[in-house]
Coordinates of C-alpha atoms and ligand atoms in Angstrom, one line a residue:
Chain G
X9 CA 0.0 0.0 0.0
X10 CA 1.2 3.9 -0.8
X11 CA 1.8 5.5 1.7
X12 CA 1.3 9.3 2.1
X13 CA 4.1 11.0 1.9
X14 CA 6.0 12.7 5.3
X15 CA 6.7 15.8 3.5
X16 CA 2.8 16.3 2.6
X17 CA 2.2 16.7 6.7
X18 CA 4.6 18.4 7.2
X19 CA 4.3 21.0 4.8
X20 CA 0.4 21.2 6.1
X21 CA 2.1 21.4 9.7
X22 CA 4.0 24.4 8.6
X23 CA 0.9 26.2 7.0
X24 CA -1.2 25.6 10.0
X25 CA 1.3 26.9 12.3
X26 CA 1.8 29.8 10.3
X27 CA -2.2 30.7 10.2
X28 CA -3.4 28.6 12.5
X29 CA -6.5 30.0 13.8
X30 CA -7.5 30.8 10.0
X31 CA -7.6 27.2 9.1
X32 CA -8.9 25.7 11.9
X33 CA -12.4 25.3 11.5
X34 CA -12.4 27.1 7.7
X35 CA -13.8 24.8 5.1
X36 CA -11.1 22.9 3.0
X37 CA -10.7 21.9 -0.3
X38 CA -8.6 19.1 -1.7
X39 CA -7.0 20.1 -4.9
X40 CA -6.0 17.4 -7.1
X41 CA -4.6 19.0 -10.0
X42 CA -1.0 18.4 -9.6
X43 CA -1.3 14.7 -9.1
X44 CA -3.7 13.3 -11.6
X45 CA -2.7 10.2 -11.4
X46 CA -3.3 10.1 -7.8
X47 CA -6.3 7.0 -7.7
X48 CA -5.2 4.9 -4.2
X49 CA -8.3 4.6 -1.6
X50 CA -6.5 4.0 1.1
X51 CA -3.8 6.6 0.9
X52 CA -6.2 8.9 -0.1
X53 CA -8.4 7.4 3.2
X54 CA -5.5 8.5 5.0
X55 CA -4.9 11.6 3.7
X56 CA -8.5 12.9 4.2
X57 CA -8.1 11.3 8.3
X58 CA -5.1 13.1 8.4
X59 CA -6.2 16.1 7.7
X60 CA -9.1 16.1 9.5
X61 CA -7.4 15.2 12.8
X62 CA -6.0 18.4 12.4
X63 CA -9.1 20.5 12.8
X64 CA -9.7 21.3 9.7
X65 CA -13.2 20.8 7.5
X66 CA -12.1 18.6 4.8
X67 CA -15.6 19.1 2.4
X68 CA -14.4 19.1 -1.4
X69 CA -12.1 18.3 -3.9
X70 CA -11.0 19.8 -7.4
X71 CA -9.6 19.5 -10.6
X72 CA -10.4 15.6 -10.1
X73 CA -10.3 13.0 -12.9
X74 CA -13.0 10.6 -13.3
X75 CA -11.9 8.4 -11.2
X76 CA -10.4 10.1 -8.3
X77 CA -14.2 12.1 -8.4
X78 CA -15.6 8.4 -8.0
X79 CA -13.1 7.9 -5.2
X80 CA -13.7 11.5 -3.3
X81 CA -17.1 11.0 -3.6
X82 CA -17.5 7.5 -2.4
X83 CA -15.5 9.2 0.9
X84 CA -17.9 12.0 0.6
X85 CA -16.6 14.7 -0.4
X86 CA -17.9 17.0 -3.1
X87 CA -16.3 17.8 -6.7
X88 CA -16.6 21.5 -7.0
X89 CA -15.4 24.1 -9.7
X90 CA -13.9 27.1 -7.6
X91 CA -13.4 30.3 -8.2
X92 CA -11.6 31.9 -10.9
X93 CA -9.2 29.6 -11.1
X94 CA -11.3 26.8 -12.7
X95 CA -14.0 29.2 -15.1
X96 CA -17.1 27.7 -15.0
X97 CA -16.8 27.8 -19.3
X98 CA -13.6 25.2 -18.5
X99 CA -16.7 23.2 -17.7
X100 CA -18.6 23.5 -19.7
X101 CA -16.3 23.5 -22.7
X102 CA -15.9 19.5 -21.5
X103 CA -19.3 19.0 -22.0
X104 CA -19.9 18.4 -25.7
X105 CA -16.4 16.6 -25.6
X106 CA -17.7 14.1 -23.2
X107 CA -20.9 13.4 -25.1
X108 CA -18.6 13.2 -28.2
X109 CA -16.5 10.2 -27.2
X110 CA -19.7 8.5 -26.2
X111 CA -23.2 9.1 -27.9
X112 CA -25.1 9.1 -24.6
X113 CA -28.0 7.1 -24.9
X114 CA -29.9 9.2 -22.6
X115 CA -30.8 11.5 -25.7
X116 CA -33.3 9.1 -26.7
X117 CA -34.6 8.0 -24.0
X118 CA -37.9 10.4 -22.0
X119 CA -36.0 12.9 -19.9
X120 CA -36.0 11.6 -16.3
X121 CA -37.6 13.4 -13.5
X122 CA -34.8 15.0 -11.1
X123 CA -34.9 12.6 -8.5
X124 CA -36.0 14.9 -5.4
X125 CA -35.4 14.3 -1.6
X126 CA -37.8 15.6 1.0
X127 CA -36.8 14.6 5.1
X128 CA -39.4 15.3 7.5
X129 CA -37.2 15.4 10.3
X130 CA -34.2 18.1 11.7
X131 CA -30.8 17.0 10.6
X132 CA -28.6 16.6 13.1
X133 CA -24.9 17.4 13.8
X134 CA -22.3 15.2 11.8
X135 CA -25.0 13.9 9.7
X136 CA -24.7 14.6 6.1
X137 CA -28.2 14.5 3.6
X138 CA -27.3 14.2 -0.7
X139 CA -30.1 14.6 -2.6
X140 CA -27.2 13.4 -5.7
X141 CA -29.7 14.0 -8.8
X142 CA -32.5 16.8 -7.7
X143 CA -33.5 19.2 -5.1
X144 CA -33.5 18.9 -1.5
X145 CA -36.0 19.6 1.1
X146 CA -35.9 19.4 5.0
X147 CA -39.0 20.1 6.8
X148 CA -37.3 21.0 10.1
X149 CA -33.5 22.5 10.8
X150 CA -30.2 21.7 10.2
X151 CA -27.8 21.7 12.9
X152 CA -24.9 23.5 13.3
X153 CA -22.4 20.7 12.5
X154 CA -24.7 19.5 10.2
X155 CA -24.5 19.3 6.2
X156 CA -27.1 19.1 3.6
X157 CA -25.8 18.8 -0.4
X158 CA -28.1 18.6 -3.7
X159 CA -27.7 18.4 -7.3
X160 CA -30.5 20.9 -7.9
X161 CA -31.8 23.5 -4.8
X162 CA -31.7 23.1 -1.2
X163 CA -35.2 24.4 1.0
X164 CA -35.2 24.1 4.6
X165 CA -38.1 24.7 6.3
X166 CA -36.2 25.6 9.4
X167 CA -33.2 27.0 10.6
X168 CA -30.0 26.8 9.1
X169 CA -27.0 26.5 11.4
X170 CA -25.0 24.0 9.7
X171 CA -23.7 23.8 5.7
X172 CA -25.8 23.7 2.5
X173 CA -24.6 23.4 -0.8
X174 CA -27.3 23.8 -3.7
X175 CA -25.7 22.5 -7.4
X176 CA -23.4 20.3 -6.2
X177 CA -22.5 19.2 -9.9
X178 CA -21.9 22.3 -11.3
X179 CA -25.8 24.3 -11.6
X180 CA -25.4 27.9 -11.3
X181 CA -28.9 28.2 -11.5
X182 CA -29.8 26.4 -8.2
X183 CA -30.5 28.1 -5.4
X184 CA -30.8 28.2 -1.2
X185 CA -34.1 28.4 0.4
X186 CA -34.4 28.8 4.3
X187 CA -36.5 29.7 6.9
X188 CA -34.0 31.2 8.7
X189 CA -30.6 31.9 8.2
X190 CA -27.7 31.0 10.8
X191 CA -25.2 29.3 7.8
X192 CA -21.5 28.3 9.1
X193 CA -21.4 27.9 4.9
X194 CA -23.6 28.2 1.7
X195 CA -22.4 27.2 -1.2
X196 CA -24.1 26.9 -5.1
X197 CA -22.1 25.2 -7.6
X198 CA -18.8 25.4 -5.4
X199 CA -18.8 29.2 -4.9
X200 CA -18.8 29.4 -1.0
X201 CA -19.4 31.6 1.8
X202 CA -18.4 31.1 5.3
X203 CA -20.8 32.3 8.4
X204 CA -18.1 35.5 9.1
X205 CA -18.6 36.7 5.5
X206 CA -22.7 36.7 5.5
X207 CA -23.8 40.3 6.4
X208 CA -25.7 40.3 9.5
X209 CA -28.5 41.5 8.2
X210 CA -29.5 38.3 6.7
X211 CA -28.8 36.2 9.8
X212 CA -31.9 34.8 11.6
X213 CA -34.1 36.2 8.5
X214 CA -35.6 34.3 6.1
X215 CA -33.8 33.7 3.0
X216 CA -33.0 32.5 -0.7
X217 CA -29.7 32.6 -1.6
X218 CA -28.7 32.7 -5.7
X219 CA -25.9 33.2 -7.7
X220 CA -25.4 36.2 -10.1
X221 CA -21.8 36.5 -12.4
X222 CA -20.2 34.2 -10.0
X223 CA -21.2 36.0 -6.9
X224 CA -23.4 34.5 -4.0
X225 CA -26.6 36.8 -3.6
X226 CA -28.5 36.3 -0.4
X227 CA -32.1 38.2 -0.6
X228 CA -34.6 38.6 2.5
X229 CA -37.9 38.0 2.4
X230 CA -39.5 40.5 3.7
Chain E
X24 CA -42.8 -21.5 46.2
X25 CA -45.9 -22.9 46.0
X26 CA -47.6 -23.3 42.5
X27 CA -50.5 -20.2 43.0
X28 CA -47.5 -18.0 43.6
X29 CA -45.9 -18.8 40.9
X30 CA -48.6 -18.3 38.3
X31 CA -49.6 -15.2 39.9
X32 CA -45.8 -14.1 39.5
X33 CA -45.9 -14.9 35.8
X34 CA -49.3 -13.3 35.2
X35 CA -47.8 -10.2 35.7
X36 CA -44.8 -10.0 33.7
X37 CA -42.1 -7.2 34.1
X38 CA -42.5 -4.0 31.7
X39 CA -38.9 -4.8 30.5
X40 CA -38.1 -1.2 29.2
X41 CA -34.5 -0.1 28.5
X42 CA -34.1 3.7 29.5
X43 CA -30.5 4.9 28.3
X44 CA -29.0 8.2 29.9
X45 CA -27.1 9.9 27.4
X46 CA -25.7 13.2 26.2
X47 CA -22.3 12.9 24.0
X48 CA -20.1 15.1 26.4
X49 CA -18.8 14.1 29.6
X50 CA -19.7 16.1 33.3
X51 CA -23.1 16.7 31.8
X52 CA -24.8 14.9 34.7
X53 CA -25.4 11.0 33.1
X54 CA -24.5 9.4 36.2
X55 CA -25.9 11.9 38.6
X56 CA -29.4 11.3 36.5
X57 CA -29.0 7.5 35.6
X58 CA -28.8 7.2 39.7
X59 CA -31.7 9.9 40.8
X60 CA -33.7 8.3 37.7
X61 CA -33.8 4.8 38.6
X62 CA -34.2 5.6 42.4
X63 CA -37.3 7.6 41.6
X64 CA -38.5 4.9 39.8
X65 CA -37.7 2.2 42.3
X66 CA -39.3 4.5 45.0
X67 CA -42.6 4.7 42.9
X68 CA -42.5 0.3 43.1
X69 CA -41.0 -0.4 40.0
X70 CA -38.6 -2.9 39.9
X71 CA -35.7 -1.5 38.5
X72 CA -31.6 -2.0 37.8
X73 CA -28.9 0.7 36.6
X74 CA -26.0 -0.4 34.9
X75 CA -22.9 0.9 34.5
X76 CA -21.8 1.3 30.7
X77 CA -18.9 3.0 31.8
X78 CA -16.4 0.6 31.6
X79 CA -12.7 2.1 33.7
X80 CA -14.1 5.0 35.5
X81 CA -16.8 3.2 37.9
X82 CA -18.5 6.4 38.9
X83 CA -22.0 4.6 39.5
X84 CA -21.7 2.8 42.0
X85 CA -20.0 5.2 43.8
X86 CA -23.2 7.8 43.7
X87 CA -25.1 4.8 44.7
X88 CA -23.2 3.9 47.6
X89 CA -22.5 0.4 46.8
X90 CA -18.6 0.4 45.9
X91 CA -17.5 -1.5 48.9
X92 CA -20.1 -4.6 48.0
X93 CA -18.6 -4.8 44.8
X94 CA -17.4 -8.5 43.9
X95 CA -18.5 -9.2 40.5
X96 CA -19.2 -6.8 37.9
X97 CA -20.7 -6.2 34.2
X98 CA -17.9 -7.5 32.5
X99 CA -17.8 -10.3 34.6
X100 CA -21.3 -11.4 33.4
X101 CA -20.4 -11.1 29.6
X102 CA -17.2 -12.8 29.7
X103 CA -19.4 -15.9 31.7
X104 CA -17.1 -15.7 34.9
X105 CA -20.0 -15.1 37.0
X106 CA -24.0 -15.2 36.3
X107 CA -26.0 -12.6 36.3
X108 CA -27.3 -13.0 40.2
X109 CA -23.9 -12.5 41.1
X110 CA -23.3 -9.6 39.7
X111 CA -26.2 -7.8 40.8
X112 CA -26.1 -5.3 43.9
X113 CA -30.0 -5.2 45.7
X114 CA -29.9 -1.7 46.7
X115 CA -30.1 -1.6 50.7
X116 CA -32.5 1.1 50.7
X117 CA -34.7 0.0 48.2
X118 CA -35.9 -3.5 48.1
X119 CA -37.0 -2.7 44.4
X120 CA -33.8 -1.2 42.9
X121 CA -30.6 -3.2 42.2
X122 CA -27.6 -1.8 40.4
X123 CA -25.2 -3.6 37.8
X124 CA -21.6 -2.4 38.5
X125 CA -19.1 -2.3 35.6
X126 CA -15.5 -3.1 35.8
X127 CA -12.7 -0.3 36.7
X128 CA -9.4 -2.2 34.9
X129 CA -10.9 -4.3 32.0
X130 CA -10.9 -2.6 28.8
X131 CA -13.5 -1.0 27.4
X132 CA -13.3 -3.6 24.5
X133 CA -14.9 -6.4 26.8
X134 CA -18.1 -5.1 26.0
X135 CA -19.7 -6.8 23.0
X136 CA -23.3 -6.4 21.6
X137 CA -23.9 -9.9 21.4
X138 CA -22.8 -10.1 25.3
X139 CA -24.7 -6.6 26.1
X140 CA -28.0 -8.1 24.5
X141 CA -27.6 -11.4 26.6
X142 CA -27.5 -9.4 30.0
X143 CA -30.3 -7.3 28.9
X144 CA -32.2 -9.9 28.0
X145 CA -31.8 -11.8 30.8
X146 CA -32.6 -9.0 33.0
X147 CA -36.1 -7.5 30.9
X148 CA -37.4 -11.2 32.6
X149 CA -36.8 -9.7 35.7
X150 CA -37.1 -5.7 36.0
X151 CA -39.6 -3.2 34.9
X152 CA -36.9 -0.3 34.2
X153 CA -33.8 -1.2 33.2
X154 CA -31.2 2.2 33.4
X155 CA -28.2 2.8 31.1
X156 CA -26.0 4.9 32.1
X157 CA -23.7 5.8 29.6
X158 CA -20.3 6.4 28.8
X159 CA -19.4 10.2 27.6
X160 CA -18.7 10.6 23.5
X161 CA -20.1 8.6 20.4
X162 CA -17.7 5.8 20.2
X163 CA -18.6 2.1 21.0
X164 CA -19.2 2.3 24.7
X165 CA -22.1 4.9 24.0
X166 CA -23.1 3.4 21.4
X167 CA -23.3 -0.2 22.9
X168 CA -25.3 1.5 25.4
X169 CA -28.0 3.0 23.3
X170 CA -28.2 0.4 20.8
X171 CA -31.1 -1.7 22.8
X172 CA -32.7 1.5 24.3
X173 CA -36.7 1.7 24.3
X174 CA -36.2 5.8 25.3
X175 CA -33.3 8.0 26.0
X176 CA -33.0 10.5 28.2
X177 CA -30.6 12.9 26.7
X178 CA -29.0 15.3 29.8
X179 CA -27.9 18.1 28.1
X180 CA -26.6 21.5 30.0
X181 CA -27.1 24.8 28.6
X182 CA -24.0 25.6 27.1
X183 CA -23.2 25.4 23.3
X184 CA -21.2 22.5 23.3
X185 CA -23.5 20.6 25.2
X186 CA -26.2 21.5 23.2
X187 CA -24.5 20.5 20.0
X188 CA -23.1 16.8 21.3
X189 CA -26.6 15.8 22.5
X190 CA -27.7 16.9 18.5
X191 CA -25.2 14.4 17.6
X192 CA -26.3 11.9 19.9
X193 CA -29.9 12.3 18.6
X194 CA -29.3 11.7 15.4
X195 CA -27.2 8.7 16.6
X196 CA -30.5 7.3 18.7
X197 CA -32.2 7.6 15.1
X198 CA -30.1 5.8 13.1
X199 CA -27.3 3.7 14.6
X200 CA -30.0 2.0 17.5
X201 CA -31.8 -1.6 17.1
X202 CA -34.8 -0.4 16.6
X203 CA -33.8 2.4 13.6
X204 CA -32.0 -0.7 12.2
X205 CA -34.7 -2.9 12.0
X206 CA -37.4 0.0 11.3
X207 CA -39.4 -0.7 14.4
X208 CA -40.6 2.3 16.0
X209 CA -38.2 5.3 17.1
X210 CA -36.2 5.4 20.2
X211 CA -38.4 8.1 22.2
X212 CA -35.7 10.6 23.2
X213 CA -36.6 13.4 25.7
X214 CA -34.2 16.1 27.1
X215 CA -33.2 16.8 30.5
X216 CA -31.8 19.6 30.9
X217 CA -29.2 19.8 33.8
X218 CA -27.6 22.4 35.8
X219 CA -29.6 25.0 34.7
X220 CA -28.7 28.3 36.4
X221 CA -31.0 31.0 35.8
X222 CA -28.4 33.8 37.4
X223 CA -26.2 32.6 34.6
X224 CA -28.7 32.4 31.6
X225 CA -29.8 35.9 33.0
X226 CA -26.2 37.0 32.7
X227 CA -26.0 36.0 29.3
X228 CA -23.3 33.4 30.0
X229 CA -25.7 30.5 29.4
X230 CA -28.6 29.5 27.2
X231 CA -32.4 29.8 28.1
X232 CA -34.6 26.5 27.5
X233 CA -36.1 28.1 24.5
X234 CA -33.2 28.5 23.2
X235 CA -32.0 24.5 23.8
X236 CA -35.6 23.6 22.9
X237 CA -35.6 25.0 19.4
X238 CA -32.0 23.4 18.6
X239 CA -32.8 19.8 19.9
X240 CA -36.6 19.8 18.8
X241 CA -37.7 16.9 21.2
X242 CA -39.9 17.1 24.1
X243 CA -38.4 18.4 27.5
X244 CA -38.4 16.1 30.2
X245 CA -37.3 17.9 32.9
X246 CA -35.0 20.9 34.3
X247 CA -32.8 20.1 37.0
X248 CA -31.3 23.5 38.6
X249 CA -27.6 23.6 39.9
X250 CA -27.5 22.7 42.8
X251 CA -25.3 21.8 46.3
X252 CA -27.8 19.2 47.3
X253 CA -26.4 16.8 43.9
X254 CA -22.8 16.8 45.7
X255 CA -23.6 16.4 49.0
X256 CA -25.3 13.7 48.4
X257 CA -23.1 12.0 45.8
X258 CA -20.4 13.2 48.4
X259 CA -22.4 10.5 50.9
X260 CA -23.3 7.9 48.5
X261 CA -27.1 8.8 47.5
X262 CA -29.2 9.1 45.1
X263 CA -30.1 12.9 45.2
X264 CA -33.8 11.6 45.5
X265 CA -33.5 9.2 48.4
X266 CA -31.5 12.3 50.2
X267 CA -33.1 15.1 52.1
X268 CA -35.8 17.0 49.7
X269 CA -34.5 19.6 47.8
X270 CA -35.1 22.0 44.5
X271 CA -33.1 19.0 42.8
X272 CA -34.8 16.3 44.0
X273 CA -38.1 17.3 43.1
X274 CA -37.1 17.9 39.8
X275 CA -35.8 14.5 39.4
X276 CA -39.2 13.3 41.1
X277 CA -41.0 15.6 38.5
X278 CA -39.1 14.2 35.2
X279 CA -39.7 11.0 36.2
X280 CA -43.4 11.2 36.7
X281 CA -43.1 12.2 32.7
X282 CA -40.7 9.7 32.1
X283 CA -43.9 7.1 33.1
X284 CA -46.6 9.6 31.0
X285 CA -47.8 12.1 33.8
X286 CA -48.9 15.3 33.1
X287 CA -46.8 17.5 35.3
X288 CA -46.5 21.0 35.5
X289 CA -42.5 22.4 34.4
X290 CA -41.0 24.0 37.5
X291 CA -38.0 26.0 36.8
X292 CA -36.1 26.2 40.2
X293 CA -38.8 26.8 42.8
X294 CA -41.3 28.7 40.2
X295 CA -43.8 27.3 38.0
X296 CA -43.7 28.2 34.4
X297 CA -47.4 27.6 33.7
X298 CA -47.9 25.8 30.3
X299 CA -45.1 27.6 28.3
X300 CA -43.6 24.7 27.7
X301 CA -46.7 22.7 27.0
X302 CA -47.8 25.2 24.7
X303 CA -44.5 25.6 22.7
X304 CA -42.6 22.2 22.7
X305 CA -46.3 20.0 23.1
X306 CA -45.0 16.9 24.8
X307 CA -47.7 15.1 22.9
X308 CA -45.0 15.3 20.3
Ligands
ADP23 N1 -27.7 19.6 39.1 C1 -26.4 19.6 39.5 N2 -26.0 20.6 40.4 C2 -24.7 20.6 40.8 N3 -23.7 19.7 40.4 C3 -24.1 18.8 39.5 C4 -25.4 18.6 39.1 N4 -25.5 17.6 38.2 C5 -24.3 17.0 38.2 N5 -23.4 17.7 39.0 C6 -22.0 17.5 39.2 O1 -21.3 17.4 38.0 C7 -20.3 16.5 38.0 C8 -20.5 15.5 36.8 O2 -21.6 14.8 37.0 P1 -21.8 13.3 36.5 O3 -23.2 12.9 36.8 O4 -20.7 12.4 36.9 O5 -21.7 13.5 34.9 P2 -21.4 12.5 33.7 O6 -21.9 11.2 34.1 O7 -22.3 13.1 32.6 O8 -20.0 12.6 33.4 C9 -20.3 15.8 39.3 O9 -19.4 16.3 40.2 C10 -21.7 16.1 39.8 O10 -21.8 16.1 41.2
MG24 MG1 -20.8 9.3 34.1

């Protein structure tokens, strides 16, 4: 079996001591773009432990291949486009390509109905609810601890203390519903924002949260 | 035992109901409550053991007062070094309580399910109540002893952290329990909240009910204040019920009376807090 490499922890050693009240806690994203050929479960299980032991909120990876999004996301974790540094045209520019190499036999069959998730009860702290092909409801809240992730839009007919990301797979157009905002993170289609960067006054109102040229919009109801 | 006797013994079966005391973080007030809990109950006739999930601390048995008759323990019983008769303390108080003392140098490891189900098993023939007290955090020893749980009592104090382990621990009692496995009915989990000190929730160092209430969404079982009485008498080896009365005890006395479906009135400290709680958090829930 690979094993991870000494250097890797303690190079994130060093950049933990040297900020180390900024990571701990902050939400963290794998990056896989120098090491595409990374693809070992157990090395990567023991990265992902590792890193968590430290503190820090291991949620996402990026700039995956196939398989290693396979692998991230059997452990979990969420492929996300961030930022400028991966333009969300990258992605889409690997569309057609992708239906190229393979004439998806979806095209002829009915278009499916998203497949939609509704939970009738709260979610609580270190669970974790996919809805992986549609939208998301919870009639109740989400704890703070707590994660909630859809393919389509998130609504929580409660409060929000914990994390919800809306278009997991890349929809811009999804979008955040809650009863009442108290977010440690929203995210839609891997854009993010943590609780210190939502303007208080959105917290404890009621909410939907979009995106607009890359930007997360959060709009009161009033 | 003559043959009437012993049909008129089997007519009326024991309830058999496994009642774990949990809450995720340690100091919370599990043992304090597994103890006052099951002496309540015993007091009201129930026949009723506590056992001691938490295997290398022994802290039960101590609050009970029983540490010095300890010969065989828990562990013990699973293994099969001793049976079950054994093991068992008969409380020398109260001719309906007994307590189940666990082991203070085996590992924590000894504890299996297969071994945990056996006792419990074995002791649902015998007992009305049967009161786990369990270990602090989410790892095995908690979750052996929730795993056969009827109810949980989750004692929660109202502080942040607290609040947010016993959310964990819900959500554990929901899926990661016998009866969410099998898709029997829920574990019915109630909150107790503990130490409550309205000087400090006042001062804005501590959360109000409400505020616990609306996290946790389950009904509230009780509020036990902060209170002298709970050392001095786990200084003296009692159950805070069986010791002289005080604002503690007859909060414990109160929860319990829920606990067994009465309809009583929430008393915060020594004032009554007419139906806010009923009205808000209904415990028909
Ligand atoms: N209502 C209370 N008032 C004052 N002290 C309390 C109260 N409840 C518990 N304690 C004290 O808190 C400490 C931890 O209680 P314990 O029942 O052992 O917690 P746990 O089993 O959850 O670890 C003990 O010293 C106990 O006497
Ligand atoms: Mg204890």
């Amino acid at each position: 079996m690979a094993q991870p490499d000494a250097s890797f922890f303690a190079a994130l050693d060093e950049k933990l001591s040297s900020a180390p009240n900024l990571l701990i806690g902050a939400p963290i994203v794998l990056d896989f773009e120098r090491v595409p050929e990374l693809a070992d479960r157990d090395l990567l299980r023991e990265v992902i432990g590792a890193i968590r032991a430290k503190g820090l909120l291991l949620f996402g990876v990026q700039n995956v291949t196939a398989q290693q999004r396979e692998l991230a996301e059997a452990f979990g974790l969420i492929p996300l486009q961030i930022g400028r540094d991966a333009p969300l045209d990258k992605q889409r520019a690997s569309a057609p390509q992708q239906s190229a190499d393979a004439p998806s036999p979806e095209i002829k069959d009915p278009p499916r109905a998203p497949a939609n998730r509704i939970i009738n009860r709260p979610v609580r702290s270190g669970q974790m609810i996919v809805a992986e092909n549609g939208d998301l409801t919870i009639v109740g809240s989400v704890a703070s601890g707590a994660e909630v992730v859809a393919a389509g839009n998130i609504h929580i007919y409660g409060t929000l203390r914990g994390r919800a990301m809306a278009g997991a797979r890349g929809d811009t157009s999804a979008r955040i519903f809650c009863h009442r905002l108290e977010a440690e993170l929203l995210a839609i289609a891997g854009l993010f924002q943590t609780s210190e960067k939502i303007g208080a006054e959105f917290r404890s109102h009621s909410v939907q949260i979009h995106l607009e040229d890359e930007k997360l919009c959060i709009e009161r109801f009033e | 035992m003559t043959k009437t006797e012993d049909k008129a013994l089997k007519d009326k079966a024991p309830l058999g109901k496994v009642i774990v005391i949990t809450s995720g973080k340690g100091g919370v007030g599990k043992t304090t409550s597994a103890a006052a809990i099951s002496a309540a109950l015993a007091k009201r006739g129930h026949k009723t053991v506590v056992i001691d999930f938490d295997v290398g601390l022994r802290n039960l048995d101590m609050i009970m007062g029983c540490e010095r008759r300890v010969v065989f323990d828990f562990i013990n019983v699973i293994q099969g070094e001793a049976r079950l008769k054994q093991a068992l303390i008969k409380d020398k108080r109260l001719d309906t309580l007994s307590i189940l003392p666990t082991s203070q140098t085996r590992d924590k490891d000894a504890l299996t399910q297969d071994g945990v189900e056996k006792v419990l098993n074995e002791l649902k023939e015998e007992f009305d109540y049967i009161v786990c007290d369990s270990p602090a955090g989410i790892e095995r020893g908690a979750q052996l002893a929730m795993y056969f749980a009827d109810e949980a009592v989750v004692v929660t104090n109202p502080e942040v952290s607290s609040v947010r382990d016993s959310d964990r621990v819900l959500g554990l009692l929901s899926s990661k329990t016998k009866r969410a496995e099998t898709g029997g009915d829920e574990v019915k989990a109630q909150v107790l909240l503990t130490r409550h000190d309205q000087r400090r929730i006042d001062a804005g160092e501590m959360m109000t009910i409400e505020d616990v209430l609306e996290i946790l969404a389950v009904p509230l079982l009780g509020v036990i204040p902060e209170s002298p009485a709970v050392l001095r008498a786990s200084n003296v080896g009692t159950p805070v019920v069986l010791d002289e009365p005080s604002a503690a005890s007859r909060a414990y006395e109160d929860a319990v009376a829920r606990l067994l479906g009465e309809e009583v009135e929430m008393r915060i400290g020594n004032e009554k807090r007419p139906g806010l709680f009923g009205r808000i958090f209904g415990r028909s829930a």
